[in-house]
Short mmCIF file of C-alpha atoms and ligand atoms in Angstrom, two decimals:
data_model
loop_
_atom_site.label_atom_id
_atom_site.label_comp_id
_atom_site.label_asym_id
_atom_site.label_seq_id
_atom_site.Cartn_x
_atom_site.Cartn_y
_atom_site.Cartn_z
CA UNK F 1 -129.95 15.91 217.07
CA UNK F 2 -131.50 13.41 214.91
CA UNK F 3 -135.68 12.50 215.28
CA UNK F 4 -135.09 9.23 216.96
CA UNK F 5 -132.76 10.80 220.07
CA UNK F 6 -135.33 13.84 220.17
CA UNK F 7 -138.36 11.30 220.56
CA UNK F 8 -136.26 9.47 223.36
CA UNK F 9 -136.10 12.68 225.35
CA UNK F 10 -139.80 13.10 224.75
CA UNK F 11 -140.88 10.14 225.72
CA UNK F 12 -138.22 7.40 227.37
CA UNK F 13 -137.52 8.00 231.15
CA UNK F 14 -133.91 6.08 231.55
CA UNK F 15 -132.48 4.30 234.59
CA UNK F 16 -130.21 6.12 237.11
CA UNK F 17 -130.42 8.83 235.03
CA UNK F 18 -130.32 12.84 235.77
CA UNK F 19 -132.40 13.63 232.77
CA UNK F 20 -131.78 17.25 232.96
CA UNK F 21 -127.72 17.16 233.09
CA UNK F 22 -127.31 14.12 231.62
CA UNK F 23 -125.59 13.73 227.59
CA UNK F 24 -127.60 12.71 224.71
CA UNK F 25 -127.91 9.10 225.29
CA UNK F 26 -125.46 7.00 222.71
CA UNK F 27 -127.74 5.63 219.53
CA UNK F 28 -127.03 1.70 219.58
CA UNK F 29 -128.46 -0.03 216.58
CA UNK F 30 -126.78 -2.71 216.14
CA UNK F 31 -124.56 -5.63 218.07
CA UNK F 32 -122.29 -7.60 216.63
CA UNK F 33 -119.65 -9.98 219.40
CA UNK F 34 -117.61 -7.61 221.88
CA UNK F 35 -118.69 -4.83 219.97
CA UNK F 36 -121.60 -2.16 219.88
CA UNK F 37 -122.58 -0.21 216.66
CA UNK F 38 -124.06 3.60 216.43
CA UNK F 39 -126.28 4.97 213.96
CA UNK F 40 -123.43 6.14 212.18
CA UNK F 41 -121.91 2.94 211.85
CA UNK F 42 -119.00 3.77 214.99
CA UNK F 43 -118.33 0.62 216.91
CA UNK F 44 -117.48 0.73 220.20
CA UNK F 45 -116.15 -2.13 222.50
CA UNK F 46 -118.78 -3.11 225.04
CA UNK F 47 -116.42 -3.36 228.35
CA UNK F 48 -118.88 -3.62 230.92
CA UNK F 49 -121.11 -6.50 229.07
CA UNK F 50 -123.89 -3.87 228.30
CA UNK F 51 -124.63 -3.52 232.59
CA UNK F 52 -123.10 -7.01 233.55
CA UNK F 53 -125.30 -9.04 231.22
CA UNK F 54 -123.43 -10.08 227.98
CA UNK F 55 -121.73 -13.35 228.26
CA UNK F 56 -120.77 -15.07 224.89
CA UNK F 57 -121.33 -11.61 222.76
CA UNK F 58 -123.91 -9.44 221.48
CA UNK F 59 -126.43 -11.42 219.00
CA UNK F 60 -124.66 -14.36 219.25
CA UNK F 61 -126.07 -16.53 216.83
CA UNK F 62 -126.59 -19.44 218.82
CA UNK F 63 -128.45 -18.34 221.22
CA UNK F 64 -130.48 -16.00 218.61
CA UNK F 65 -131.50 -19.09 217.28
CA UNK F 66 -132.27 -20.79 220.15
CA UNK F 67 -135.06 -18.39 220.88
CA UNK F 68 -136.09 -17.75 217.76
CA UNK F 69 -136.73 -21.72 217.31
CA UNK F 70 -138.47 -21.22 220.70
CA UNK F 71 -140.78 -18.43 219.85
CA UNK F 72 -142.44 -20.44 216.90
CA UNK F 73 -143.01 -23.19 219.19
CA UNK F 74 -144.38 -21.94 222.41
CA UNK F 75 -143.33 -18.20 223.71
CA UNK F 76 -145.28 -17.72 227.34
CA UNK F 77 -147.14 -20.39 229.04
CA UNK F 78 -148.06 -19.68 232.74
CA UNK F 79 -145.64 -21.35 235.27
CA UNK F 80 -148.04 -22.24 238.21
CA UNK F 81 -149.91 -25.78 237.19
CA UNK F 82 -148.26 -26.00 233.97
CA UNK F 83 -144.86 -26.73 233.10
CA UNK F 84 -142.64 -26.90 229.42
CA UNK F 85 -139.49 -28.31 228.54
CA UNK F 86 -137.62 -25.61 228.56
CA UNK F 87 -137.88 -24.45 232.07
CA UNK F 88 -137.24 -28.25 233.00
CA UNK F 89 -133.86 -28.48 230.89
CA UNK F 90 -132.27 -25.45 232.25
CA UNK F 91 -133.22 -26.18 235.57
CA UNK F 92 -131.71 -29.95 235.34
CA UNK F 93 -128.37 -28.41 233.39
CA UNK F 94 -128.13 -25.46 236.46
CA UNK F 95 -128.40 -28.00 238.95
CA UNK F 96 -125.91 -30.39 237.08
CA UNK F 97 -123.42 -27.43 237.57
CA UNK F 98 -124.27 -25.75 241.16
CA UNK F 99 -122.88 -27.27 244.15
CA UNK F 100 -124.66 -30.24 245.85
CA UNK F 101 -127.08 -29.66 247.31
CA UNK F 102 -128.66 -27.09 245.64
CA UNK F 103 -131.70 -27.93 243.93
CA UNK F 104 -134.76 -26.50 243.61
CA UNK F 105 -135.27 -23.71 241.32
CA UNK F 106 -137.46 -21.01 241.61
CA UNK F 107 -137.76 -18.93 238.33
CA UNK F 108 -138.49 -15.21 238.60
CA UNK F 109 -137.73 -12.54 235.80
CA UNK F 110 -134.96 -10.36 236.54
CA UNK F 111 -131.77 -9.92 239.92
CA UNK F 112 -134.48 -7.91 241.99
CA UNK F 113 -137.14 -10.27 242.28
CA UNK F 114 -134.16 -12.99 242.52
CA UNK F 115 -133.33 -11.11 245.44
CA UNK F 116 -137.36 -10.47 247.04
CA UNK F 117 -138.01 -14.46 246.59
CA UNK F 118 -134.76 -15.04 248.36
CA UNK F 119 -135.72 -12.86 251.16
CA UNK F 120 -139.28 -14.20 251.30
CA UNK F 121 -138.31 -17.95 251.40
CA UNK F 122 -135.91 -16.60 254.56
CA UNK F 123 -138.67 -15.24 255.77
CA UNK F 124 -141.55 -18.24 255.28
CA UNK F 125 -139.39 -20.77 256.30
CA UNK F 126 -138.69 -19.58 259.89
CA UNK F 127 -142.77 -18.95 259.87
CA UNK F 128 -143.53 -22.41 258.41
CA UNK F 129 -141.47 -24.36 261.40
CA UNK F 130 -143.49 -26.21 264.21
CA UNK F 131 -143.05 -23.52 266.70
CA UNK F 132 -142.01 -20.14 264.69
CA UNK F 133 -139.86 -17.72 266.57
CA UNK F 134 -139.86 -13.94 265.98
CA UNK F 135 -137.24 -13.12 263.66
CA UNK F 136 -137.19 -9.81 262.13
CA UNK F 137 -133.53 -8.68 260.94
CA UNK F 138 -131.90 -9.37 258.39
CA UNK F 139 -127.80 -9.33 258.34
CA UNK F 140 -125.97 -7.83 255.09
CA UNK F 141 -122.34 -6.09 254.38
CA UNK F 142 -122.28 -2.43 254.36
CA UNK F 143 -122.00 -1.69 250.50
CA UNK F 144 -123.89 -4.38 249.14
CA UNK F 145 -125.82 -4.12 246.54
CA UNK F 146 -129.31 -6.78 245.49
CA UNK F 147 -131.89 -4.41 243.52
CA UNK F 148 -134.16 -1.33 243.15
CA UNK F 149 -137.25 -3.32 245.20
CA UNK F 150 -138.09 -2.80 248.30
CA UNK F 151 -136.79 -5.62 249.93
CA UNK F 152 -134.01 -5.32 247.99
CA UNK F 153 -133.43 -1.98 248.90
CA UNK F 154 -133.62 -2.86 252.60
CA UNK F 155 -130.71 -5.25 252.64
CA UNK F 156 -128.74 -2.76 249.93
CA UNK F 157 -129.63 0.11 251.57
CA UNK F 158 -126.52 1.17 253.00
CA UNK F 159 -124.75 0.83 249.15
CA UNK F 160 -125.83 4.36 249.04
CA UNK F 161 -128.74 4.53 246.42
CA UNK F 162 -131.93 5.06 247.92
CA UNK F 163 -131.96 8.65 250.45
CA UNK F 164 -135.93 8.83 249.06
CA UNK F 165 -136.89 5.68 250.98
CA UNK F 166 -134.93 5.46 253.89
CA UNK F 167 -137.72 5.25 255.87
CA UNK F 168 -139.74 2.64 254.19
CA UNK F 169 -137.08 0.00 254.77
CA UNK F 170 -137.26 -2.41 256.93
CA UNK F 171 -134.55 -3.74 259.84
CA UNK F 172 -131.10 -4.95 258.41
CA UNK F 173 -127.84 -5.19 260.11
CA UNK F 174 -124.95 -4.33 258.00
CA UNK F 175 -121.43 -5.84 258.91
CA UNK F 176 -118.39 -4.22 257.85
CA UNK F 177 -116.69 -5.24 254.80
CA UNK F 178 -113.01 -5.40 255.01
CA UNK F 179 -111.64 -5.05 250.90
CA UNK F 180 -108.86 -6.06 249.08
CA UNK F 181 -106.96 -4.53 246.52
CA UNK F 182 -103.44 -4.84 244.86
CA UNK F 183 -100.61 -4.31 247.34
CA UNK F 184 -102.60 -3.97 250.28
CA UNK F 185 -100.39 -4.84 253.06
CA UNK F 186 -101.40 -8.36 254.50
CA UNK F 187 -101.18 -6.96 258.16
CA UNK F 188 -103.62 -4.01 257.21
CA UNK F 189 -105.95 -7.29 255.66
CA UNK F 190 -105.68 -9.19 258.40
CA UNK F 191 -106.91 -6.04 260.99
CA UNK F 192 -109.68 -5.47 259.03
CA UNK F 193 -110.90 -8.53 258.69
CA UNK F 194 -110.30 -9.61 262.37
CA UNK F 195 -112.42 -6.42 262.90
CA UNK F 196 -115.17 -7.53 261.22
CA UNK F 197 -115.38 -10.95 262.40
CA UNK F 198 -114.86 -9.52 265.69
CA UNK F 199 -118.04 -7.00 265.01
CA UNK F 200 -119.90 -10.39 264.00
CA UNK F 201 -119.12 -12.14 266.81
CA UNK F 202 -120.43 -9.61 269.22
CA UNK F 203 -123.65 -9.29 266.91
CA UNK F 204 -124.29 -12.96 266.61
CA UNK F 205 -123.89 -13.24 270.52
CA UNK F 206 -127.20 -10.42 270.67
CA UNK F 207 -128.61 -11.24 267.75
CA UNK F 208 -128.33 -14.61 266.64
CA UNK F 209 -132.00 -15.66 267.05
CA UNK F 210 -133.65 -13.10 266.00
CA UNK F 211 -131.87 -13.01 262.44
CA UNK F 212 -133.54 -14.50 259.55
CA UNK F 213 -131.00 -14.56 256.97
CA UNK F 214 -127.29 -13.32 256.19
CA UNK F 215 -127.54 -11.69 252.36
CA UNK F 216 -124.22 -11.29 250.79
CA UNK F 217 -122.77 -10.57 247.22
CA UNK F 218 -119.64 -13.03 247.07
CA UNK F 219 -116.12 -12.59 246.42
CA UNK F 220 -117.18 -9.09 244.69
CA UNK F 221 -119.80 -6.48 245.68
CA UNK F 222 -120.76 -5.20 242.47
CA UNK F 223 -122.55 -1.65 242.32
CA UNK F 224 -120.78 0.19 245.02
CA UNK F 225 -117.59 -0.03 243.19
CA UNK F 226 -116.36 -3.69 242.27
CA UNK F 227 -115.36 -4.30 246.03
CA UNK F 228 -113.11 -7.18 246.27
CA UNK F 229 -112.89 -9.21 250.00
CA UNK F 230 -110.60 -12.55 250.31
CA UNK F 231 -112.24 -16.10 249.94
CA UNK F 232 -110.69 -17.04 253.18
CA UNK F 233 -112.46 -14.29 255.36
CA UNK F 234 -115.98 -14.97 253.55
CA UNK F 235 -115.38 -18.90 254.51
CA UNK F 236 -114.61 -17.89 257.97
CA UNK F 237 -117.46 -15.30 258.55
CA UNK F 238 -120.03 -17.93 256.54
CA UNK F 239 -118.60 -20.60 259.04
CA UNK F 240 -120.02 -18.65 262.12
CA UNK F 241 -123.02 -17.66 261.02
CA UNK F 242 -124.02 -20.75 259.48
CA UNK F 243 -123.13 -22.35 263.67
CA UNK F 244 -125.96 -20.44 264.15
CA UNK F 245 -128.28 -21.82 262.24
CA UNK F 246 -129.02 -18.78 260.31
CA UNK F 247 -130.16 -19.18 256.75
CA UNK F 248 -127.31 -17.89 253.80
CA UNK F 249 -127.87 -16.27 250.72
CA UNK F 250 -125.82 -15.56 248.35
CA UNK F 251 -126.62 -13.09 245.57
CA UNK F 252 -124.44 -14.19 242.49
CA UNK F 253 -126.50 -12.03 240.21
CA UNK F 254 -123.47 -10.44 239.24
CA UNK F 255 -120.40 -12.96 239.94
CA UNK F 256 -122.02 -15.94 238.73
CA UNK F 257 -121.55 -17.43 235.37
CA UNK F 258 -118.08 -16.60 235.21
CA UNK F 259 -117.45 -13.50 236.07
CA UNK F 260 -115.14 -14.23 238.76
CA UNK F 261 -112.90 -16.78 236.99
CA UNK F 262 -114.65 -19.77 238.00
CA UNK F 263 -118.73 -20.95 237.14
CA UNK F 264 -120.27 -19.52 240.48
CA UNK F 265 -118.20 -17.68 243.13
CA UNK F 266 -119.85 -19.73 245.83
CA UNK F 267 -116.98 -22.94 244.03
CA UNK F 268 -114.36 -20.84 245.56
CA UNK F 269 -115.91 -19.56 248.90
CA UNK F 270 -116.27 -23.17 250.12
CA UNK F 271 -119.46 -22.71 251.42
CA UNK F 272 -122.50 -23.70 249.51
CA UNK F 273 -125.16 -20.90 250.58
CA UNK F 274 -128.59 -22.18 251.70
CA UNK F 275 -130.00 -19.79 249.31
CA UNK F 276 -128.38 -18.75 245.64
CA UNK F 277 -129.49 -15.81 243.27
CA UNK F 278 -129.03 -15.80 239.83
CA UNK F 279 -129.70 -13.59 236.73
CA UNK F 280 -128.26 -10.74 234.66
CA UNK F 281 -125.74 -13.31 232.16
CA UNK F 282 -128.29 -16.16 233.17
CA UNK F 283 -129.80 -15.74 229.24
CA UNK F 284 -126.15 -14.67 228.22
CA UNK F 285 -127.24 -10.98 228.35
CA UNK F 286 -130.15 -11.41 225.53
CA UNK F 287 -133.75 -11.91 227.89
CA UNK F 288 -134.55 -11.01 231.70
CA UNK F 289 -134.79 -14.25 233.70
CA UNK F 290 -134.07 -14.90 237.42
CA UNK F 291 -133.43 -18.05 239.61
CA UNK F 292 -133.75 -18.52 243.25
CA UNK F 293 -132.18 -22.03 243.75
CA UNK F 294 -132.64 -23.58 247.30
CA UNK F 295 -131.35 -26.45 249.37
CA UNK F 296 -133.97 -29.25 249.94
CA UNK F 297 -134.30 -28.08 253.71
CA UNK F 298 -135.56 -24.64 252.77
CA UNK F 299 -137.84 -26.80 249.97
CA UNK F 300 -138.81 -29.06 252.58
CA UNK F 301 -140.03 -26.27 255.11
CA UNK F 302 -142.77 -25.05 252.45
CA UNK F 303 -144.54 -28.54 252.01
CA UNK F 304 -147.97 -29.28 253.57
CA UNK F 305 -151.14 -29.95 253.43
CA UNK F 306 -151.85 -26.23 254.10
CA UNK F 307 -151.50 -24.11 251.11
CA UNK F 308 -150.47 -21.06 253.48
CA UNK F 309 -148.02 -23.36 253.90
CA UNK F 310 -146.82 -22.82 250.15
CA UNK F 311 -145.08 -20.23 248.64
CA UNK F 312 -147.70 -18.13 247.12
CA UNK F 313 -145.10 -15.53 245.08
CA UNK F 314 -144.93 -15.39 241.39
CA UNK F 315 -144.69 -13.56 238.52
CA UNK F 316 -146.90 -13.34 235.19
CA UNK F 317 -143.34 -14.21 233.07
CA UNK F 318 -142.40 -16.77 235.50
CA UNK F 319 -140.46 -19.12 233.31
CA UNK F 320 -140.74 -17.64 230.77
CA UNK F 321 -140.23 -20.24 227.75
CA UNK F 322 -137.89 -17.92 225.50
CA UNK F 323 -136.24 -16.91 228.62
CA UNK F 324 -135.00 -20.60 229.39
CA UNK F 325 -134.71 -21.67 225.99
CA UNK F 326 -131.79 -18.38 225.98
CA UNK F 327 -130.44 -19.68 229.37
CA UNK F 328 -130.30 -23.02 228.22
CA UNK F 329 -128.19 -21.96 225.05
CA UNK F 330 -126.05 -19.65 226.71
CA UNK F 331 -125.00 -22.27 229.52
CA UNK F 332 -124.82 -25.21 226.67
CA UNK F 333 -122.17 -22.69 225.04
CA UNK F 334 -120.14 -22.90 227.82
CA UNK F 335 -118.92 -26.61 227.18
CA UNK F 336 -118.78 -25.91 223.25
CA UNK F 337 -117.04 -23.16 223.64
CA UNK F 338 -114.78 -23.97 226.21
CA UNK F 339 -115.86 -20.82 227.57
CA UNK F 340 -113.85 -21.19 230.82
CA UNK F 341 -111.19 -21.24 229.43
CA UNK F 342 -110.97 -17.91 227.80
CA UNK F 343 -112.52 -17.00 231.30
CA UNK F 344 -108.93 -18.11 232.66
CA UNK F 345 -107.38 -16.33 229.29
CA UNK F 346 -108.85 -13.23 229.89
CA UNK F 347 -108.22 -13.11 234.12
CA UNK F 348 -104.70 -13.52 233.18
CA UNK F 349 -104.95 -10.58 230.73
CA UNK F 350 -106.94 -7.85 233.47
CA UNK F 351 -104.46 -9.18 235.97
CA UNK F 352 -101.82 -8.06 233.50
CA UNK F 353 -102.92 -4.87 232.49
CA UNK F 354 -104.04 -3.57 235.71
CA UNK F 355 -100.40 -4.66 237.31
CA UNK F 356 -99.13 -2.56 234.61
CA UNK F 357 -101.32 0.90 235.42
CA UNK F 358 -101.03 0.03 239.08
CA UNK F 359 -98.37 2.45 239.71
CA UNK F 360 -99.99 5.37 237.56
CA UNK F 361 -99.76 7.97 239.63
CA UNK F 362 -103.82 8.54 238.92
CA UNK F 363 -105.02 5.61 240.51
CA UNK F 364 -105.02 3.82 243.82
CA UNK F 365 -106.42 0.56 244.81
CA UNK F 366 -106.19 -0.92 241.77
CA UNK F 367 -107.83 -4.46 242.03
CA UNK F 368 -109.14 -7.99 240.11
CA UNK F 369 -110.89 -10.83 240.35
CA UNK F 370 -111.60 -13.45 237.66
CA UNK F 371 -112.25 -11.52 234.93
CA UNK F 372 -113.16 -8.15 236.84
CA UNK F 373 -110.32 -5.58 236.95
CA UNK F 374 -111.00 -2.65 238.83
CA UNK F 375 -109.23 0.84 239.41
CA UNK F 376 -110.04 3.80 241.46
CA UNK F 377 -109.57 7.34 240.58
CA UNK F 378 -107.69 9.67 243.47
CA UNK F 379 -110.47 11.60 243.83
CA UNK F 380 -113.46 11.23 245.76
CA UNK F 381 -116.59 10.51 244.00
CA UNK F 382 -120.53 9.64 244.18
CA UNK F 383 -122.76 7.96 242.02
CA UNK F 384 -123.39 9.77 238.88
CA UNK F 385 -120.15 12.73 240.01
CA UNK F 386 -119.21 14.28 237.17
CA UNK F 387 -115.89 12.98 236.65
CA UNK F 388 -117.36 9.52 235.51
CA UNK F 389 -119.42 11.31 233.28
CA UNK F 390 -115.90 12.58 231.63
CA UNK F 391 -114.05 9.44 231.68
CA UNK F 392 -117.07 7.88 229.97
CA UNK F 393 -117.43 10.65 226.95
CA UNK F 394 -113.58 10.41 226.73
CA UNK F 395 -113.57 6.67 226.30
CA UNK F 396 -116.83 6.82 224.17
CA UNK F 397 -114.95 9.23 221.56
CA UNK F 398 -112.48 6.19 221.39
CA UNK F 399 -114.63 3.61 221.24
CA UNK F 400 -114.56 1.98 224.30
CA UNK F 401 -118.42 1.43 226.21
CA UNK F 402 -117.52 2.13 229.94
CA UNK F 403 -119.91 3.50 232.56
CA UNK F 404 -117.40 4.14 235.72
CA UNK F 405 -119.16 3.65 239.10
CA UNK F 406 -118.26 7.06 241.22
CA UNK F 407 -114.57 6.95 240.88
CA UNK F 408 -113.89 3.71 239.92
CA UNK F 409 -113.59 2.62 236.85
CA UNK F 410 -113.98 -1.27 235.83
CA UNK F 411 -113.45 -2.99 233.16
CA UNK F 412 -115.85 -6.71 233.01
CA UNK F 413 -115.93 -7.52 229.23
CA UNK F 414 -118.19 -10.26 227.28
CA UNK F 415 -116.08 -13.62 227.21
CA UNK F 416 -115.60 -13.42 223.60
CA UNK F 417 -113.29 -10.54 224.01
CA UNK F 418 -109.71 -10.63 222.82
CA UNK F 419 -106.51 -9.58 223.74
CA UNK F 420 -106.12 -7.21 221.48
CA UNK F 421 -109.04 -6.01 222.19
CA UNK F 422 -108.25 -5.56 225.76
CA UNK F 423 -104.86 -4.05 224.57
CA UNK F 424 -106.92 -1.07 222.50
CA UNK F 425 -108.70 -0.44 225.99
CA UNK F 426 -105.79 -0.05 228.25
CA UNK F 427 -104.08 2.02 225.60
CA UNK F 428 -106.83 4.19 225.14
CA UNK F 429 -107.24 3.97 228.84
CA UNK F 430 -103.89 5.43 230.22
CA UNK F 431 -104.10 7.91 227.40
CA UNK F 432 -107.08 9.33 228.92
CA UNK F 433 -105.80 8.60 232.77
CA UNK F 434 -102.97 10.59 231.62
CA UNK F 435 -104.96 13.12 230.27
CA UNK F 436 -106.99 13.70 233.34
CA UNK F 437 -104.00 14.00 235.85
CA UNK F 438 -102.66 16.83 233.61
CA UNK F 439 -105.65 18.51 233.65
CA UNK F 440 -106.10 18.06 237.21
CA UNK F 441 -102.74 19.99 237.75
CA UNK F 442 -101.67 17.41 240.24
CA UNK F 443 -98.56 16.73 238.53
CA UNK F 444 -96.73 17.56 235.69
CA UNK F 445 -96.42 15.01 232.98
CA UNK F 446 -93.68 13.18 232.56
CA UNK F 447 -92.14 10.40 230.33
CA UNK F 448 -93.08 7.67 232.91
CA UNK F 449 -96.53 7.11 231.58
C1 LIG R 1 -127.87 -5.99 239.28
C2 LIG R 1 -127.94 -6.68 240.58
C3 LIG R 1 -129.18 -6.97 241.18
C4 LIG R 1 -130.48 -6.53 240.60
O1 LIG R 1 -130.73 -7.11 239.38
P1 LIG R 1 -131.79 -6.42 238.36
O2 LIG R 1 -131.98 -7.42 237.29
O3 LIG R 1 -131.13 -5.16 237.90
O4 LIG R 1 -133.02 -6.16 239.15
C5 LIG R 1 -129.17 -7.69 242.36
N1 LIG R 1 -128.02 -8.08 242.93
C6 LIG R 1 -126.82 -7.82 242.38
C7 LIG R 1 -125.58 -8.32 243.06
C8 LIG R 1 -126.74 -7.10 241.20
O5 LIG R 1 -125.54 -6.81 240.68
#
């Protein structure tokens, strides 16, 4: 082992990490586009956008510039009575491309506190009405995921990380989630989701008005396995809730900027949410930033002559200046870079190359959206199990960068990704599939894949 990786295991305590069974952790030094680089000079293609973050490449140069320029100029400036240019810019450009009415944008510094000023505004804006009501629940889908904070935890509780804290948690209602997946028969769809919105029904009749917000991932629950739920039964579920006047929040941490073929997932949902959360590609994967963007009524609810009144959350890095001068980059990149339009390229490639392994006789539910493909292994598996440990040493030794959640394994690359690229993956991919059912003495193998 060389110094540097011996040092790390002295001293660097990773994330979601079983220190004492997990490999040596792989040496990046360098990145360079789709690509990451070891200390030995082995490249490896970053398929999962480095945790969901990477957007236009690693060290892409215009955005390296960008906050280079910005860190000669001004690098922190505190965000409450003082503003800069840069946090003004990016806010004006998001707006320009968010849904009317969205407007108001409330910087934080990563998808967790995104999340806990989401939840608070929910919160403060039912107390900050002429005559508050008691409303102490929260509704969420079973299997979301919004962050490792407490609040955060509470309305992702049920997406299966967080046994330790259980009890700390406050009161959330999860919903049932019907999913989607390749070939799922339409009838099966339609039960589940008519079970759901018949579970909401029932719920909102009990527990309509004492419900502060409904927080959802859209389109595509991330962590707990790329989960994948029609357009049209979001729009219908949204549709009662919002009849109840109950606030909506949609955490696009994860699906926005493109990941799910189009800008923001909330375009395609037809419902603008009251409430949207933004981060992870919001600097194109290069600094933490976060953005809680609100309607004008939530806004409105928080002015007064009474500074209780106010919102009185922050953080030290609010806005912080190299932060938005990366966000502003990475969203100007989008228009010179026609960057949704490889977005379309590349959903036509997944959809293509997970139609072709959908019948491998590994794999079930094999599913897309946008640029997301998604395929699960038949086996069952937690967070962590080992058998995502092996697909992920397998694929390493090829040079492919995946991290499989339990036993799905996804594949959400940087938009600068090619389709050769993507070929190399799936090759090495079924190779390794293939590979695994052998070993797993399911089945024999045979010329058919
Ligand atoms: C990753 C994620 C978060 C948390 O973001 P962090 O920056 O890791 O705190 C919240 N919501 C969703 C949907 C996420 O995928």
């Amino acid at each position: 082992m060389n110094d540097w990786l011996s040092l790390d295991r002295q001293h660097c305590w990773h994330p979601f990490t079983q220190a004492q069974t997990a490999e040596a952790p792989l040496p990046i030094v360098r990145g360079q586009g789709a690509y990451l680089f070891d200390d030995q000079g082995k490249r490896y293609l970053d398929a999962i956008s480095s945790w969901w973050v990477n957007l236009h490449g690693h060290a892409h140069p215009y955005i390296a510039n960008a906050i280079s320029a910005q860190a000669h100029t001004l690098e922190q400036v505190m965000f409450a009575g003082i503003t800069h240019p840069k946090a003004v810019a990016f806010a004006k450009l998001l707006v320009q491309h968010l849904p009317a009415p969205l407007a108001h944008v409330f910087y934080s510094d990563n998808g967790s506190t995104a999340v806990e000023a989401a939840l608070k505004m929910a919160c403060q804006y039912w107390g900050n009405q002429p005559n508050p009501t008691q409303r102490r629940r929260f509704l969420a889908f079973q299997g979301g995921y919004h962050g490792d904070t407490f609040g955060a935890m509470s309305v992702g509780r049920s997406s299966g990380f967080y046994a330790p804290f259980g009890d700390w948690l406050f009161a959330v209602d999860f919903m049932p989630y019907p999913t989607q997946w390749q070939g799922r028969p339409s009838r099966e769809i339609e039960e589940t989701t008519d079970q759901a919105l018949g579970w909401l029904a029932h719920h909102l009749d009990h527990h309509a008005h004492e419900t502060v917000a409904f927080i959802l991932e859209p389109l595509v629950q991330g962590a707990s396995g790329m989960r994948m739920t029609p357009a049209t039964f979001l729009e219908r579920a949204l549709g009662m809730v919002r009849a109840c006047g109950i606030p909506i929040i949609f955490d696009e941490v994860m699906t926005g900027f493109g990941r799910t073929g189009t800008l923001f997932a909330t375009e395609q949902v037809g419902v603008v949410p009251d409430i949207l959360c933004l981060s992870k590609g919001i600097t194109g994967g290069f600094l933490p930033l976060g953005v809680t963007v609100a309607q004008p009524h939530i806004y409105q609810a928080f002015l007064s002559n009474d500074v209780a009144k106010a919102l009185l959350h922050g953080h030290s890095y609010t806005a912080n200046p190299l932060g938005c001068a990366a966000a502003l980059a990475s969203l100007e990149l989008f228009s010179t870079e026609s960057t949704l339009t490889r977005i379309a390229a590349i959903s036509e490639w997944q959809k293509n190359y997970v139609s072709e392994l959908a019948d491998h006789p590994a794999l079930r539910q094999v599913r897309y959206c946008g640029t997301i493909a998604a395929l699960e292994l038949k086996t069952d598996a937690d967070y962590g199990a080992s058998v995502g440990q092996w697909f992920r040493q397998q694929m390493a030794a090829r040079g492919v960068l995946l991290r499989p959640l339990g036993n799905t394994l996804y594949c959400l690359p940087p938009y600068c990704v090619t389709e050769d690229d993507l070929h190399f993956l799936y090759q090495q991919l079924r190779t390794v599939l293939n590979q695994w059912w052998v070993e797993q003495g399911s089945a024999q193998p045979s010329g058919l894949f």
